[in-house]
CSV table of C-alpha atoms in Angstrom, one decimal:
chain,number,residue,atom,x,y,z
A,1,UNK,CA,12.4,33.9,-4.6
A,2,UNK,CA,11.1,31.1,-2.3
A,3,UNK,CA,9.8,27.7,-3.2
A,4,UNK,CA,6.4,27.1,-1.5
A,5,UNK,CA,4.9,23.7,-1.0
A,6,UNK,CA,1.4,22.6,-0.1
A,7,UNK,CA,0.5,19.2,1.2
A,8,UNK,CA,-2.5,16.9,1.8
A,9,UNK,CA,-5.8,18.8,2.1
A,10,UNK,CA,-4.0,22.1,1.5
A,11,UNK,CA,-2.8,20.9,-1.9
A,12,UNK,CA,-6.4,20.0,-2.8
A,13,UNK,CA,-8.0,23.1,-1.4
A,14,UNK,CA,-5.6,25.5,-3.0
A,15,UNK,CA,-5.2,23.6,-6.2
A,16,UNK,CA,-1.4,23.4,-6.3
A,17,UNK,CA,1.4,21.3,-4.9
A,18,UNK,CA,4.2,23.9,-5.2
A,19,UNK,CA,5.1,27.3,-6.7
A,20,UNK,CA,7.8,29.8,-6.9
A,21,UNK,CA,7.1,33.1,-5.2
A,22,UNK,CA,9.3,36.0,-6.5
A,23,UNK,CA,8.2,38.8,-4.2
A,24,UNK,CA,10.4,39.4,-1.1
A,25,UNK,CA,9.0,38.6,2.3
A,26,UNK,CA,11.0,38.8,5.5
A,27,UNK,CA,8.9,36.3,7.4
A,28,UNK,CA,6.6,33.4,6.9
A,29,UNK,CA,3.8,35.7,8.2
A,30,UNK,CA,4.4,38.3,5.5
A,31,UNK,CA,4.3,35.6,2.9
A,32,UNK,CA,1.0,34.3,4.4
A,33,UNK,CA,-0.5,37.8,4.3
A,34,UNK,CA,0.4,38.1,0.7
A,35,UNK,CA,-0.9,34.7,-0.4
A,36,UNK,CA,-4.1,35.2,1.5
A,37,UNK,CA,-5.0,38.1,-0.8
A,38,UNK,CA,-5.7,35.5,-3.5
A,39,UNK,CA,-9.1,34.6,-2.1
A,40,UNK,CA,-11.2,33.0,0.6
A,41,UNK,CA,-9.6,29.5,0.3
A,42,UNK,CA,-6.2,31.0,0.9
A,43,UNK,CA,-7.4,33.1,3.7
A,44,UNK,CA,-9.0,30.1,5.4
A,45,UNK,CA,-6.2,27.7,4.9
A,46,UNK,CA,-3.4,30.0,5.9
A,47,UNK,CA,-4.3,33.3,7.5
A,48,UNK,CA,-7.2,32.2,9.7
A,49,UNK,CA,-6.2,28.6,10.3
A,50,UNK,CA,-5.2,28.1,14.0
A,51,UNK,CA,-4.0,24.6,13.1
A,52,UNK,CA,-1.7,25.7,10.3
A,53,UNK,CA,1.6,23.8,10.3
A,54,UNK,CA,4.7,25.5,8.8
A,55,UNK,CA,8.1,24.2,7.8
A,56,UNK,CA,11.1,26.2,6.5
A,57,UNK,CA,13.9,24.1,4.9
A,58,UNK,CA,12.4,20.9,6.4
A,59,UNK,CA,12.3,22.3,10.0
A,60,UNK,CA,9.2,23.2,11.9
A,61,UNK,CA,8.7,26.9,11.7
A,62,UNK,CA,6.3,29.6,13.0
A,63,UNK,CA,4.7,32.7,11.5
A,64,UNK,CA,7.6,34.9,12.7
A,65,UNK,CA,10.3,32.6,11.2
A,66,UNK,CA,12.6,34.7,9.0
A,67,UNK,CA,12.9,33.6,5.4
A,68,UNK,CA,15.4,34.4,2.7
A,69,UNK,CA,15.7,33.9,-1.0
A,70,UNK,CA,16.2,30.2,-1.9
A,71,UNK,CA,14.3,28.9,1.1
A,72,UNK,CA,11.7,26.2,0.9
A,73,UNK,CA,8.5,27.0,2.8
A,74,UNK,CA,5.8,24.4,3.3
A,75,UNK,CA,2.2,24.7,4.5
A,76,UNK,CA,0.2,21.7,5.7
A,77,UNK,CA,-2.4,20.5,8.2
A,78,UNK,CA,-1.6,18.7,11.4
A,79,UNK,CA,0.1,15.4,10.7
A,80,UNK,CA,-1.6,12.0,10.9
A,81,UNK,CA,1.0,9.3,10.2
A,82,UNK,CA,1.7,6.2,12.2
B,1,UNK,CA,27.1,4.6,13.0
B,2,UNK,CA,27.3,2.0,10.2
B,3,UNK,CA,25.7,2.2,6.7
B,4,UNK,CA,22.6,0.4,8.0
B,5,UNK,CA,19.5,2.3,6.8
B,6,UNK,CA,17.8,3.3,10.0
B,7,UNK,CA,15.0,5.1,8.4
B,8,UNK,CA,13.0,3.8,5.4
B,9,UNK,CA,10.1,5.4,3.6
B,10,UNK,CA,8.8,2.9,1.1
B,11,UNK,CA,5.7,1.8,-0.7
B,12,UNK,CA,6.4,-1.9,-0.4
B,13,UNK,CA,5.5,-4.0,2.6
B,14,UNK,CA,8.1,-5.1,5.1
B,15,UNK,CA,9.0,-8.3,6.9
B,16,UNK,CA,9.3,-7.9,10.7
B,17,UNK,CA,11.7,-10.8,11.2
B,18,UNK,CA,14.1,-9.8,8.4
B,19,UNK,CA,14.1,-6.1,9.4
B,20,UNK,CA,14.7,-6.9,13.1
B,21,UNK,CA,17.5,-9.3,12.2
B,22,UNK,CA,19.2,-6.7,10.1
B,23,UNK,CA,18.9,-4.1,12.9
B,24,UNK,CA,20.5,-6.6,15.5
B,25,UNK,CA,23.2,-7.8,13.2
B,26,UNK,CA,26.7,-7.2,14.6
B,27,UNK,CA,25.4,-6.0,18.0
B,28,UNK,CA,26.5,-8.6,20.6
B,29,UNK,CA,25.6,-6.4,23.6
B,30,UNK,CA,21.9,-6.4,22.9
B,31,UNK,CA,19.7,-7.9,25.7
B,32,UNK,CA,16.3,-6.6,24.6
B,33,UNK,CA,14.5,-5.9,21.3
B,34,UNK,CA,11.1,-4.3,21.2
B,35,UNK,CA,9.2,-3.8,18.0
B,36,UNK,CA,5.9,-2.1,17.2
B,37,UNK,CA,3.9,-2.6,14.0
B,38,UNK,CA,1.0,-0.3,13.1
B,39,UNK,CA,-1.6,-1.7,10.8
B,40,UNK,CA,-4.6,-0.5,8.8
B,41,UNK,CA,-8.0,-0.8,10.6
B,42,UNK,CA,-11.1,-1.4,8.7
B,43,UNK,CA,-13.0,1.2,10.7
B,44,UNK,CA,-12.4,4.8,11.6
B,45,UNK,CA,-14.7,7.3,13.3
B,46,UNK,CA,-17.5,4.7,13.1
B,47,UNK,CA,-17.2,4.2,9.3
B,48,UNK,CA,-15.9,1.3,7.3
B,49,UNK,CA,-12.7,2.1,5.5
B,50,UNK,CA,-11.8,0.5,2.2
B,51,UNK,CA,-8.5,2.2,1.3
B,52,UNK,CA,-6.0,4.2,3.3
B,53,UNK,CA,-3.6,6.4,1.3
B,54,UNK,CA,-0.4,7.8,3.0
B,55,UNK,CA,1.2,11.0,1.7
B,56,UNK,CA,4.4,12.5,3.1
B,57,UNK,CA,6.8,15.4,2.6
B,58,UNK,CA,10.0,14.0,1.1
B,59,UNK,CA,13.1,15.4,2.8
B,60,UNK,CA,11.4,16.7,5.9
B,61,UNK,CA,10.0,13.2,6.8
B,62,UNK,CA,13.5,11.7,6.9
B,63,UNK,CA,14.9,14.7,8.9
B,64,UNK,CA,12.0,14.6,11.4
B,65,UNK,CA,12.3,10.8,11.9
B,66,UNK,CA,16.0,11.0,12.3
B,67,UNK,CA,15.7,13.7,15.0
B,68,UNK,CA,13.2,11.5,16.9
B,69,UNK,CA,15.4,8.5,16.6
B,70,UNK,CA,18.5,10.2,17.8
B,71,UNK,CA,16.6,11.7,20.8
B,72,UNK,CA,15.5,8.2,21.7
B,73,UNK,CA,19.1,7.0,21.4
B,74,UNK,CA,20.2,9.8,23.6
B,75,UNK,CA,17.6,9.3,26.3
B,76,UNK,CA,17.6,5.5,26.5
B,77,UNK,CA,21.1,4.5,25.4
B,78,UNK,CA,19.9,2.3,22.6
B,79,UNK,CA,22.2,-0.1,20.8
B,80,UNK,CA,20.3,0.3,17.5
B,81,UNK,CA,16.9,1.3,16.1
B,82,UNK,CA,14.9,1.3,12.9
B,83,UNK,CA,11.8,3.1,11.6
B,84,UNK,CA,10.0,2.0,8.5
B,85,UNK,CA,6.9,3.9,7.3
B,86,UNK,CA,5.0,3.0,4.2
B,87,UNK,CA,3.4,5.5,1.8
B,88,UNK,CA,0.9,5.1,-1.0
B,89,UNK,CA,-2.3,3.0,-1.0
B,90,UNK,CA,-2.9,0.4,1.7
B,91,UNK,CA,-5.8,-1.7,2.7
B,92,UNK,CA,-7.3,-3.0,6.0
B,93,UNK,CA,-4.9,-5.4,7.8
B,94,UNK,CA,-1.9,-4.1,5.9
B,95,UNK,CA,1.2,-3.0,7.9
B,96,UNK,CA,1.9,0.7,7.8
B,97,UNK,CA,4.7,1.4,10.2
B,98,UNK,CA,7.5,-0.4,12.0
B,99,UNK,CA,9.5,0.9,15.0
B,100,UNK,CA,12.1,-1.4,16.4
B,101,UNK,CA,14.7,-0.7,19.0
B,102,UNK,CA,17.4,-2.6,20.9
B,103,UNK,CA,19.1,-2.0,24.2
B,104,UNK,CA,21.0,-3.8,26.8
B,105,UNK,CA,18.0,-4.1,29.1
B,106,UNK,CA,14.3,-4.3,28.4
B,107,UNK,CA,13.1,-1.2,30.2
B,108,UNK,CA,14.9,1.2,27.9
B,109,UNK,CA,13.7,-0.6,24.8
B,110,UNK,CA,10.1,-0.5,25.9
B,111,UNK,CA,10.2,3.3,26.7
B,112,UNK,CA,12.2,4.2,23.6
B,113,UNK,CA,9.8,2.4,21.2
B,114,UNK,CA,6.8,4.0,22.9
B,115,UNK,CA,8.4,7.4,22.7
B,116,UNK,CA,9.4,7.1,19.0
B,117,UNK,CA,5.8,6.1,18.1
B,118,UNK,CA,4.2,8.9,20.1
B,119,UNK,CA,6.5,11.5,18.5
B,120,UNK,CA,6.2,10.1,15.0
B,121,UNK,CA,2.4,10.5,15.3
B,122,UNK,CA,2.7,14.2,16.0
B,123,UNK,CA,5.9,15.3,14.4
B,124,UNK,CA,6.6,13.4,11.2
B,125,UNK,CA,4.9,14.9,8.1
B,126,UNK,CA,2.6,12.1,7.0
B,127,UNK,CA,-1.0,12.5,6.1
B,128,UNK,CA,-3.7,9.8,5.8
B,129,UNK,CA,-6.6,9.9,3.4
B,130,UNK,CA,-9.3,7.2,3.7
B,131,UNK,CA,-11.7,6.0,1.1
B,132,UNK,CA,-15.1,4.7,2.3
B,133,UNK,CA,-16.9,1.8,0.6
B,134,UNK,CA,-19.2,4.2,-1.3
B,135,UNK,CA,-16.1,5.9,-2.8
B,136,UNK,CA,-16.1,9.0,-0.5
B,137,UNK,CA,-12.7,10.2,0.2
B,138,UNK,CA,-11.7,12.2,3.4
B,139,UNK,CA,-8.6,13.3,5.1
B,140,UNK,CA,-8.1,11.9,8.5
B,141,UNK,CA,-8.1,14.5,11.3
B,142,UNK,CA,-5.3,14.7,13.8
B,143,UNK,CA,-6.3,13.4,17.2
B,144,UNK,CA,-6.2,15.4,20.4
B,145,UNK,CA,-5.2,12.1,22.2
B,146,UNK,CA,-2.1,11.9,20.1
B,147,UNK,CA,-1.0,15.3,21.2
B,148,UNK,CA,-1.7,14.4,24.8
B,149,UNK,CA,0.4,11.2,24.4
B,150,UNK,CA,3.3,13.2,23.2
B,151,UNK,CA,3.3,15.4,26.4
B,152,UNK,CA,4.1,12.5,28.7
B,153,UNK,CA,7.6,12.5,27.4
B,154,UNK,CA,8.4,16.1,28.0
B,155,UNK,CA,11.2,16.3,30.6
């Protein structure tokens, strides 16, 4: 099980801030593939989004980053602080 | 390192003089202090902005900022440094962010503060949402120029 977080415009577009995903996925990419089956919003935000930003356990990650049970995976748009 | 909180994510405003004094306290070898304060503009992308709301990713924000801060210490031999970033609702003219650094000589302090701000812009998980006078809300897009600014520091 992994804890998945969505921030900013992603949270609004996908309608949730966080959720627990019980299915096993070896990589962030596999998780994205699975989540994208939920519909067009998910596909656009995650699968087809060239600007998708990913973090695993608070570190910047990529689609091929390996994940394991208990990890925290976050999806968000490019950052705009400062 | 002492107990001084080098990174603060807070809703409340900050006082530059107080914060810089705390950062300098106990450091007798400092010859230069540089500080940068970012503030809320009343115009963005040609539109008037009434409210700016800052969201962040608790946990990752602190980690990302600490990584940037330590890299600056490493590259420019800083004596001390401080990053304060506000979250929540802010209004035009409000202060959003403070970066302050100290070093023995001015050149390192100038470079390090510039580096920290450039990296904060592109690496720290904060997101801005602005509200226009008619009530329309929109997320601020990341700027290509910020990504370009980051590149100048790559060694």
